[in-house]
PDB file of C-alpha atoms in Angstrom:
ATOM      1  CA  MET A  19     187.581  -2.141 152.376  1.00  0.00           C
ATOM      2  CA  PRO A  20     188.279  -1.153 148.765  1.00  0.00           C
ATOM      3  CA  GLY A  21     187.287   2.465 148.044  1.00  0.00           C
ATOM      4  CA  PRO A  22     184.944   3.714 145.353  1.00  0.00           C
ATOM      5  CA  THR A  23     187.593   3.199 142.613  1.00  0.00           C
ATOM      6  CA  GLY A  24     188.072  -0.528 143.657  1.00  0.00           C
ATOM      7  CA  GLN A  25     191.529   0.242 144.934  1.00  0.00           C
ATOM      8  CA  PRO A  26     192.658  -0.739 148.452  1.00  0.00           C
ATOM      9  CA  PRO A  27     192.613   2.191 150.992  1.00  0.00           C
ATOM     10  CA  GLN A  28     195.582   4.204 151.643  1.00  0.00           C
ATOM     11  CA  ILE A  29     196.537   3.693 155.342  1.00  0.00           C
ATOM     12  CA  LEU A  30     198.723   5.998 157.428  1.00  0.00           C
ATOM     13  CA  LEU A  31     200.396   4.194 160.316  1.00  0.00           C
ATOM     14  CA  ILE A  32     202.688   5.892 162.810  1.00  0.00           C
ATOM     15  CA  TYR A  33     204.787   3.774 165.165  1.00  0.00           C
ATOM     16  CA  GLY A  34     202.979   3.717 168.503  1.00  0.00           C
ATOM     17  CA  ALA A  35     199.502   4.072 166.817  1.00  0.00           C
ATOM     18  CA  THR A  36     196.889   1.225 166.699  1.00  0.00           C
ATOM     19  CA  LYS A  37     195.126   0.386 163.513  1.00  0.00           C
ATOM     20  CA  LYS A  38     191.750  -1.401 163.500  1.00  0.00           C
ATOM     21  CA  VAL A  39     190.476  -3.136 160.312  1.00  0.00           C
ATOM     22  CA  THR A  40     188.086  -5.930 159.330  1.00  0.00           C
ATOM     23  CA  GLY A  41     189.073  -9.435 158.362  1.00  0.00           C
ATOM     24  CA  GLY A  42     189.630  -9.725 154.599  1.00  0.00           C
ATOM     25  CA  ASP A  43     190.218  -6.054 153.985  1.00  0.00           C
ATOM     26  CA  ALA A  44     192.815  -5.376 151.342  1.00  0.00           C
ATOM     27  CA  LEU A  45     195.460  -3.089 152.922  1.00  0.00           C
ATOM     28  CA  ARG A  46     198.016  -0.803 151.496  1.00  0.00           C
ATOM     29  CA  ILE A  47     200.498   0.762 153.925  1.00  0.00           C
ATOM     30  CA  ASN A  48     202.751   3.458 152.576  1.00  0.00           C
ATOM     31  CA  PHE A  49     205.901   3.563 154.711  1.00  0.00           C
ATOM     32  CA  THR A  50     208.421   6.420 154.623  1.00  0.00           C
ATOM     33  CA  ASN A  51     211.545   6.213 156.801  1.00  0.00           C
ATOM     34  CA  SER A  52     212.056   9.733 158.071  1.00  0.00           C
ATOM     35  CA  GLY A  53     214.728   8.576 160.598  1.00  0.00           C
ATOM     36  CA  ALA A  54     218.480   8.275 160.510  1.00  0.00           C
ATOM     37  CA  HIS A  55     218.748   4.539 160.448  1.00  0.00           C
ATOM     38  CA  PRO A  56     217.292   1.731 158.295  1.00  0.00           C
ATOM     39  CA  HIS A  57     213.884   0.400 159.461  1.00  0.00           C
ATOM     40  CA  THR A  58     211.170  -2.018 158.383  1.00  0.00           C
ATOM     41  CA  MET A  59     207.565  -2.636 159.299  1.00  0.00           C
ATOM     42  CA  HIS A  60     206.838  -6.286 160.218  1.00  0.00           C
ATOM     43  CA  PHE A  61     203.150  -7.109 160.658  1.00  0.00           C
ATOM     44  CA  HIS A  62     202.033 -10.209 162.613  1.00  0.00           C
ATOM     45  CA  GLY A  63     199.577 -12.070 160.423  1.00  0.00           C
ATOM     46  CA  VAL A  64     199.492 -14.031 157.177  1.00  0.00           C
ATOM     47  CA  HIS A  65     200.998 -12.444 154.126  1.00  0.00           C
ATOM     48  CA  THR A  66     203.560 -13.164 151.347  1.00  0.00           C
ATOM     49  CA  ALA A  67     207.241 -13.218 152.156  1.00  0.00           C
ATOM     50  CA  GLU A  68     207.847 -10.031 150.122  1.00  0.00           C
ATOM     51  CA  MET A  69     205.582  -8.158 152.522  1.00  0.00           C
ATOM     52  CA  ASP A  70     207.113  -9.502 155.711  1.00  0.00           C
ATOM     53  CA  GLY A  71     209.279  -6.456 156.584  1.00  0.00           C
ATOM     54  CA  THR A  72     212.362  -8.627 157.040  1.00  0.00           C
ATOM     55  CA  PRO A  73     215.849  -7.485 156.076  1.00  0.00           C
ATOM     56  CA  GLY A  74     217.108  -9.260 152.950  1.00  0.00           C
ATOM     57  CA  ILE A  75     213.665 -10.393 151.749  1.00  0.00           C
ATOM     58  CA  GLY A  76     211.464  -8.382 149.363  1.00  0.00           C
ATOM     59  CA  ALA A  77     212.079  -4.606 149.924  1.00  0.00           C
ATOM     60  CA  GLY A  78     214.098  -5.612 153.010  1.00  0.00           C
ATOM     61  CA  SER A  79     215.493  -2.669 154.968  1.00  0.00           C
ATOM     62  CA  ILE A  80     214.085   0.763 154.093  1.00  0.00           C
ATOM     63  CA  ALA A  81     216.953   3.303 154.060  1.00  0.00           C
ATOM     64  CA  PRO A  82     216.604   6.744 155.535  1.00  0.00           C
ATOM     65  CA  GLY A  83     214.572   8.946 153.090  1.00  0.00           C
ATOM     66  CA  GLN A  84     213.215   5.935 151.236  1.00  0.00           C
ATOM     67  CA  SER A  85     209.633   4.573 151.007  1.00  0.00           C
ATOM     68  CA  PHE A  86     207.917   1.260 150.406  1.00  0.00           C
ATOM     69  CA  THR A  87     204.253   0.225 150.127  1.00  0.00           C
ATOM     70  CA  TYR A  88     203.252  -2.943 152.039  1.00  0.00           C
ATOM     71  CA  GLU A  89     200.184  -4.628 150.577  1.00  0.00           C
ATOM     72  CA  PHE A  90     198.348  -7.703 151.981  1.00  0.00           C
ATOM     73  CA  ASP A  91     194.918  -8.853 153.061  1.00  0.00           C
ATOM     74  CA  ALA A  92     193.971  -8.553 156.741  1.00  0.00           C
ATOM     75  CA  THR A  93     194.000 -12.126 158.066  1.00  0.00           C
ATOM     76  CA  PRO A  94     193.500 -13.873 160.416  1.00  0.00           C
ATOM     77  CA  PHE A  95     191.145 -11.789 162.703  1.00  0.00           C
ATOM     78  CA  GLY A  96     192.578 -11.159 166.105  1.00  0.00           C
ATOM     79  CA  THR A  97     194.651  -8.795 168.198  1.00  0.00           C
ATOM     80  CA  HIS A  98     198.042  -8.391 166.542  1.00  0.00           C
ATOM     81  CA  LEU A  99     201.001  -6.037 166.429  1.00  0.00           C
ATOM     82  CA  TYR A 100     203.503  -4.544 164.027  1.00  0.00           C
ATOM     83  CA  HIS A 101     207.063  -3.513 164.818  1.00  0.00           C
ATOM     84  CA  CYS A 102     210.443  -2.810 163.251  1.00  0.00           C
ATOM     85  CA  HIS A 103     212.523  -5.923 162.424  1.00  0.00           C
ATOM     86  CA  GLN A 104     215.811  -4.210 161.660  1.00  0.00           C
ATOM     87  CA  SER A 105     218.914  -5.276 163.528  1.00  0.00           C
ATOM     88  CA  PRO A 106     219.909  -4.590 166.265  1.00  0.00           C
ATOM     89  CA  LEU A 107     216.290  -5.608 166.955  1.00  0.00           C
ATOM     90  CA  ALA A 108     216.136  -5.275 170.763  1.00  0.00           C
ATOM     91  CA  PRO A 109     216.864  -1.476 170.959  1.00  0.00           C
ATOM     92  CA  HIS A 110     214.538  -0.718 167.987  1.00  0.00           C
ATOM     93  CA  ILE A 111     211.635  -2.363 169.823  1.00  0.00           C
ATOM     94  CA  ALA A 112     212.667  -0.975 173.242  1.00  0.00           C
ATOM     95  CA  LYS A 113     212.663   2.571 171.845  1.00  0.00           C
ATOM     96  CA  GLY A 114     209.018   2.343 170.714  1.00  0.00           C
ATOM     97  CA  LEU A 115     209.036   1.106 167.079  1.00  0.00           C
ATOM     98  CA  TYR A 116     205.838  -0.871 167.436  1.00  0.00           C
ATOM     99  CA  GLY A 117     202.041  -0.569 167.561  1.00  0.00           C
ATOM    100  CA  GLY A 118     198.803  -2.439 167.800  1.00  0.00           C
ATOM    101  CA  PHE A 119     197.110  -4.021 164.740  1.00  0.00           C
ATOM    102  CA  ILE A 120     193.554  -5.314 165.360  1.00  0.00           C
ATOM    103  CA  ILE A 121     191.593  -7.304 162.714  1.00  0.00           C
ATOM    104  CA  GLU A 122     187.927  -7.666 163.602  1.00  0.00           C
ATOM    105  CA  PRO A 123     186.036 -10.786 162.507  1.00  0.00           C
ATOM    106  CA  LYS A 124     183.707 -10.114 159.607  1.00  0.00           C
ATOM    107  CA  GLN A 125     180.733 -11.167 161.711  1.00  0.00           C
ATOM    108  CA  GLY A 126     181.943  -8.847 164.538  1.00  0.00           C
ATOM    109  CA  ARG A 127     182.090  -9.410 168.219  1.00  0.00           C
ATOM    110  CA  PRO A 128     179.431  -8.580 170.756  1.00  0.00           C
ATOM    111  CA  LYS A 129     179.472  -4.764 171.265  1.00  0.00           C
ATOM    112  CA  ALA A 130     181.635  -3.732 174.261  1.00  0.00           C
ATOM    113  CA  ASP A 131     180.608  -0.756 176.357  1.00  0.00           C
ATOM    114  CA  ASP A 132     184.237   0.139 176.906  1.00  0.00           C
ATOM    115  CA  GLU A 133     187.013  -1.000 174.544  1.00  0.00           C
ATOM    116  CA  MET A 134     190.769  -0.144 174.828  1.00  0.00           C
ATOM    117  CA  VAL A 135     194.198  -1.258 173.851  1.00  0.00           C
ATOM    118  CA  MET A 136     196.824  -1.943 176.614  1.00  0.00           C
ATOM    119  CA  VAL A 137     200.379  -2.223 175.270  1.00  0.00           C
ATOM    120  CA  MET A 138     202.828  -3.423 177.955  1.00  0.00           C
ATOM    121  CA  ASN A 139     206.312  -2.013 177.642  1.00  0.00           C
ATOM    122  CA  GLY A 140     209.399  -0.861 179.483  1.00  0.00           C
ATOM    123  CA  TYR A 141     212.208   1.700 179.267  1.00  0.00           C
ATOM    124  CA  ASN A 142     215.918   1.510 179.422  1.00  0.00           C
ATOM    125  CA  THR A 143     217.445   4.980 180.091  1.00  0.00           C
ATOM    126  CA  ASP A 144     221.151   4.355 180.324  1.00  0.00           C
ATOM    127  CA  GLY A 145     221.869   2.414 177.092  1.00  0.00           C
ATOM    128  CA  GLY A 146     221.981  -0.977 178.808  1.00  0.00           C
ATOM    129  CA  ASP A 147     219.986  -4.092 178.269  1.00  0.00           C
ATOM    130  CA  ASP A 148     217.665  -3.863 181.244  1.00  0.00           C
ATOM    131  CA  ASN A 149     214.622  -1.722 182.170  1.00  0.00           C
ATOM    132  CA  GLU A 150     214.371   1.047 184.764  1.00  0.00           C
ATOM    133  CA  PHE A 151     210.709   1.714 184.316  1.00  0.00           C
ATOM    134  CA  TYR A 152     207.616  -0.271 183.142  1.00  0.00           C
ATOM    135  CA  SER A 153     204.279   0.871 181.931  1.00  0.00           C
ATOM    136  CA  VAL A 154     201.085   0.116 180.007  1.00  0.00           C
ATOM    137  CA  ASN A 155     200.533   2.519 177.054  1.00  0.00           C
ATOM    138  CA  GLY A 156     203.730   4.346 177.520  1.00  0.00           C
ATOM    139  CA  LEU A 157     203.440   6.364 180.763  1.00  0.00           C
ATOM    140  CA  PRO A 158     204.529   4.691 184.067  1.00  0.00           C
ATOM    141  CA  PHE A 159     201.792   5.088 186.861  1.00  0.00           C
ATOM    142  CA  HIS A 160     199.501   7.028 184.514  1.00  0.00           C
ATOM    143  CA  TYR A 161     196.394   4.993 185.270  1.00  0.00           C
ATOM    144  CA  MET A 162     197.119   5.485 189.039  1.00  0.00           C
ATOM    145  CA  ASP A 163     196.535   9.219 188.698  1.00  0.00           C
ATOM    146  CA  PHE A 164     193.884   8.907 185.906  1.00  0.00           C
ATOM    147  CA  PRO A 165     191.977   5.666 186.476  1.00  0.00           C
ATOM    148  CA  VAL A 166     190.142   3.933 183.656  1.00  0.00           C
ATOM    149  CA  GLN A 167     186.506   4.946 184.042  1.00  0.00           C
ATOM    150  CA  VAL A 168     183.887   2.180 183.550  1.00  0.00           C
ATOM    151  CA  LYS A 169     180.246   1.573 184.550  1.00  0.00           C
ATOM    152  CA  ARG A 170     179.075  -1.165 186.827  1.00  0.00           C
ATOM    153  CA  ASN A 171     178.158  -4.367 184.795  1.00  0.00           C
ATOM    154  CA  SER A 172     179.258  -2.864 181.504  1.00  0.00           C
ATOM    155  CA  LEU A 173     181.344  -5.064 179.172  1.00  0.00           C
ATOM    156  CA  VAL A 174     184.960  -3.987 179.205  1.00  0.00           C
ATOM    157  CA  ARG A 175     187.177  -5.333 176.426  1.00  0.00           C
ATOM    158  CA  ILE A 176     190.955  -4.894 176.510  1.00  0.00           C
ATOM    159  CA  HIS A 177     193.316  -5.784 173.711  1.00  0.00           C
ATOM    160  CA  LEU A 178     196.390  -6.754 175.690  1.00  0.00           C
ATOM    161  CA  ILE A 179     199.747  -6.796 173.901  1.00  0.00           C
ATOM    162  CA  ASN A 180     203.123  -7.450 175.336  1.00  0.00           C
ATOM    163  CA  VAL A 181     206.130  -5.808 173.584  1.00  0.00           C
ATOM    164  CA  LEU A 182     208.361  -5.638 176.719  1.00  0.00           C
ATOM    165  CA  GLU A 183     212.057  -5.953 175.784  1.00  0.00           C
ATOM    166  CA  TYR A 184     214.935  -7.097 178.026  1.00  0.00           C
ATOM    167  CA  ASP A 185     212.589  -9.128 180.292  1.00  0.00           C
ATOM    168  CA  PRO A 186     211.319 -12.607 179.275  1.00  0.00           C
ATOM    169  CA  ILE A 187     207.712 -12.370 180.524  1.00  0.00           C
ATOM    170  CA  ASN A 188     205.027  -9.911 181.535  1.00  0.00           C
ATOM    171  CA  SER A 189     201.621 -10.314 183.071  1.00  0.00           C
ATOM    172  CA  PHE A 190     198.250  -8.680 183.814  1.00  0.00           C
ATOM    173  CA  HIS A 191     196.329  -9.071 187.063  1.00  0.00           C
ATOM    174  CA  VAL A 192     193.077  -7.361 188.121  1.00  0.00           C
ATOM    175  CA  HIS A 193     191.883  -6.989 191.751  1.00  0.00           C
ATOM    176  CA  GLY A 194     188.397  -7.964 192.893  1.00  0.00           C
ATOM    177  CA  ASN A 195     187.371  -9.516 189.641  1.00  0.00           C
ATOM    178  CA  PHE A 196     187.828 -12.279 187.022  1.00  0.00           C
ATOM    179  CA  PHE A 197     187.997 -12.023 183.253  1.00  0.00           C
ATOM    180  CA  HIS A 198     187.538 -14.137 180.159  1.00  0.00           C
ATOM    181  CA  TYR A 199     190.681 -14.454 178.055  1.00  0.00           C
ATOM    182  CA  TYR A 200     190.908 -15.058 174.287  1.00  0.00           C
ATOM    183  CA  PRO A 201     194.493 -15.874 173.301  1.00  0.00           C
ATOM    184  CA  THR A 202     195.552 -13.818 170.265  1.00  0.00           C
ATOM    185  CA  GLY A 203     191.876 -12.893 169.855  1.00  0.00           C
ATOM    186  CA  THR A 204     191.641 -15.462 167.031  1.00  0.00           C
ATOM    187  CA  MET A 205     188.670 -17.324 168.539  1.00  0.00           C
ATOM    188  CA  LEU A 206     185.203 -16.203 169.617  1.00  0.00           C
ATOM    189  CA  THR A 207     185.191 -18.488 172.590  1.00  0.00           C
ATOM    190  CA  PRO A 208     187.414 -17.765 175.587  1.00  0.00           C
ATOM    191  CA  SER A 209     190.035 -20.239 176.725  1.00  0.00           C
ATOM    192  CA  GLU A 210     189.874 -19.474 180.508  1.00  0.00           C
ATOM    193  CA  PHE A 211     188.194 -17.514 183.237  1.00  0.00           C
ATOM    194  CA  THR A 212     190.881 -16.083 185.551  1.00  0.00           C
ATOM    195  CA  ASP A 213     192.326 -12.937 187.260  1.00  0.00           C
ATOM    196  CA  THR A 214     195.924 -13.229 186.030  1.00  0.00           C
ATOM    197  CA  ILE A 215     197.400 -13.900 182.569  1.00  0.00           C
ATOM    198  CA  SER A 216     201.067 -14.133 181.464  1.00  0.00           C
ATOM    199  CA  GLN A 217     202.514 -13.258 178.061  1.00  0.00           C
ATOM    200  CA  VAL A 218     205.966 -13.481 176.602  1.00  0.00           C
ATOM    201  CA  GLN A 219     207.073 -10.800 174.102  1.00  0.00           C
ATOM    202  CA  GLY A 220     204.903 -10.683 171.039  1.00  0.00           C
ATOM    203  CA  GLN A 221     202.005 -12.579 172.761  1.00  0.00           C
ATOM    204  CA  ARG A 222     198.642 -10.813 172.902  1.00  0.00           C
ATOM    205  CA  GLY A 223     195.069 -11.526 173.589  1.00  0.00           C
ATOM    206  CA  ILE A 224     191.687 -10.099 174.494  1.00  0.00           C
ATOM    207  CA  VAL A 225     190.467  -9.622 178.090  1.00  0.00           C
ATOM    208  CA  GLU A 226     186.729  -9.207 178.715  1.00  0.00           C
ATOM    209  CA  MET A 227     185.108  -8.532 182.093  1.00  0.00           C
ATOM    210  CA  ARG A 228     182.243  -6.864 183.888  1.00  0.00           C
ATOM    211  CA  PHE A 229     182.607  -5.326 187.295  1.00  0.00           C
ATOM    212  CA  PRO A 230     179.615  -6.218 189.571  1.00  0.00           C
ATOM    213  CA  TYR A 231     180.479  -3.712 192.267  1.00  0.00           C
ATOM    214  CA  PRO A 232     181.384   0.000 192.270  1.00  0.00           C
ATOM    215  CA  GLY A 233     184.754   1.249 193.547  1.00  0.00           C
ATOM    216  CA  LYS A 234     188.422   1.452 192.536  1.00  0.00           C
ATOM    217  CA  TYR A 235     190.043  -1.772 191.507  1.00  0.00           C
ATOM    218  CA  MET A 236     193.811  -2.002 190.922  1.00  0.00           C
ATOM    219  CA  PHE A 237     195.401  -3.686 187.870  1.00  0.00           C
ATOM    220  CA  HIS A 238     199.043  -4.401 187.439  1.00  0.00           C
ATOM    221  CA  ALA A 239     201.805  -6.778 186.441  1.00  0.00           C
ATOM    222  CA  HIS A 240     201.951  -9.646 188.841  1.00  0.00           C
ATOM    223  CA  LYS A 241     205.697  -9.067 189.159  1.00  0.00           C
ATOM    224  CA  THR A 242     206.451  -6.787 192.083  1.00  0.00           C
ATOM    225  CA  GLU A 243     209.399  -5.074 190.470  1.00  0.00           C
ATOM    226  CA  PHE A 244     207.344  -4.155 187.367  1.00  0.00           C
ATOM    227  CA  ALA A 245     204.381  -2.882 189.340  1.00  0.00           C
ATOM    228  CA  GLU A 246     206.522  -0.745 191.674  1.00  0.00           C
ATOM    229  CA  LEU A 247     208.443   0.746 188.675  1.00  0.00           C
ATOM    230  CA  GLY A 248     205.324   1.889 186.920  1.00  0.00           C
ATOM    231  CA  TRP A 249     203.184  -0.900 185.580  1.00  0.00           C
ATOM    232  CA  MET A 250     200.115  -0.391 187.701  1.00  0.00           C
ATOM    233  CA  GLY A 251     196.810   1.508 187.551  1.00  0.00           C
ATOM    234  CA  PHE A 252     193.124   1.505 188.571  1.00  0.00           C
ATOM    235  CA  PHE A 253     189.720   0.856 187.094  1.00  0.00           C
ATOM    236  CA  GLU A 254     187.165   3.230 188.726  1.00  0.00           C
ATOM    237  CA  VAL A 255     183.726   1.655 188.553  1.00  0.00           C
ATOM    238  CA  SER A 256     180.678   3.888 188.998  1.00  0.00           C
ATOM    239  CA  GLU A 257     176.948   3.274 189.027  1.00  0.00           C
TER     240      GLU A 257
END
């Protein structure tokens, strides 16, 4: 929202971080390239071409040591992402130049008891164009050792984002439960009630569910290779 001076807010975004705003907010993102290669910031959403973060258009590529301010209105509401759009694009994304960008509807959503972002990604460790490890939120197997803690019958909302590079598709499956799914989060009515959803790179959506029974319930990619190489975890449901 505009500050007391009527100017858009100054927003600090670090690659890997998630920013949450409200639909219609006027945004100003000050970007400084502190790396050794040219980079951009490309936001999924509706904005002018000059603010698209595409090489050769508007400010285009931001050289090392240079800065640029992206300005646009937050629209449409939904679960989005931002990422570097500099060539070679695949290694820029694979090395983590991305983050979540959530625009809430002005009227809001029903309050969730637990809300989190799950960014699905992978890692190439030898300079090739394949993945040796897979994860959600950056650390393979993290949620196996540290399960997501939820209460029985509480509303769990997950902003699910797929930025996996080098593989054409990713997925999310939960054990012992079903969930409502809102593609891209741009509608307030779910499209389906299921226990498995697939996403190609750049796709995202909102998962909402309630666990009727206590216990530990696994979630993972419904691709055996991805799960066994790190993309799996648990929800731990308590009374």
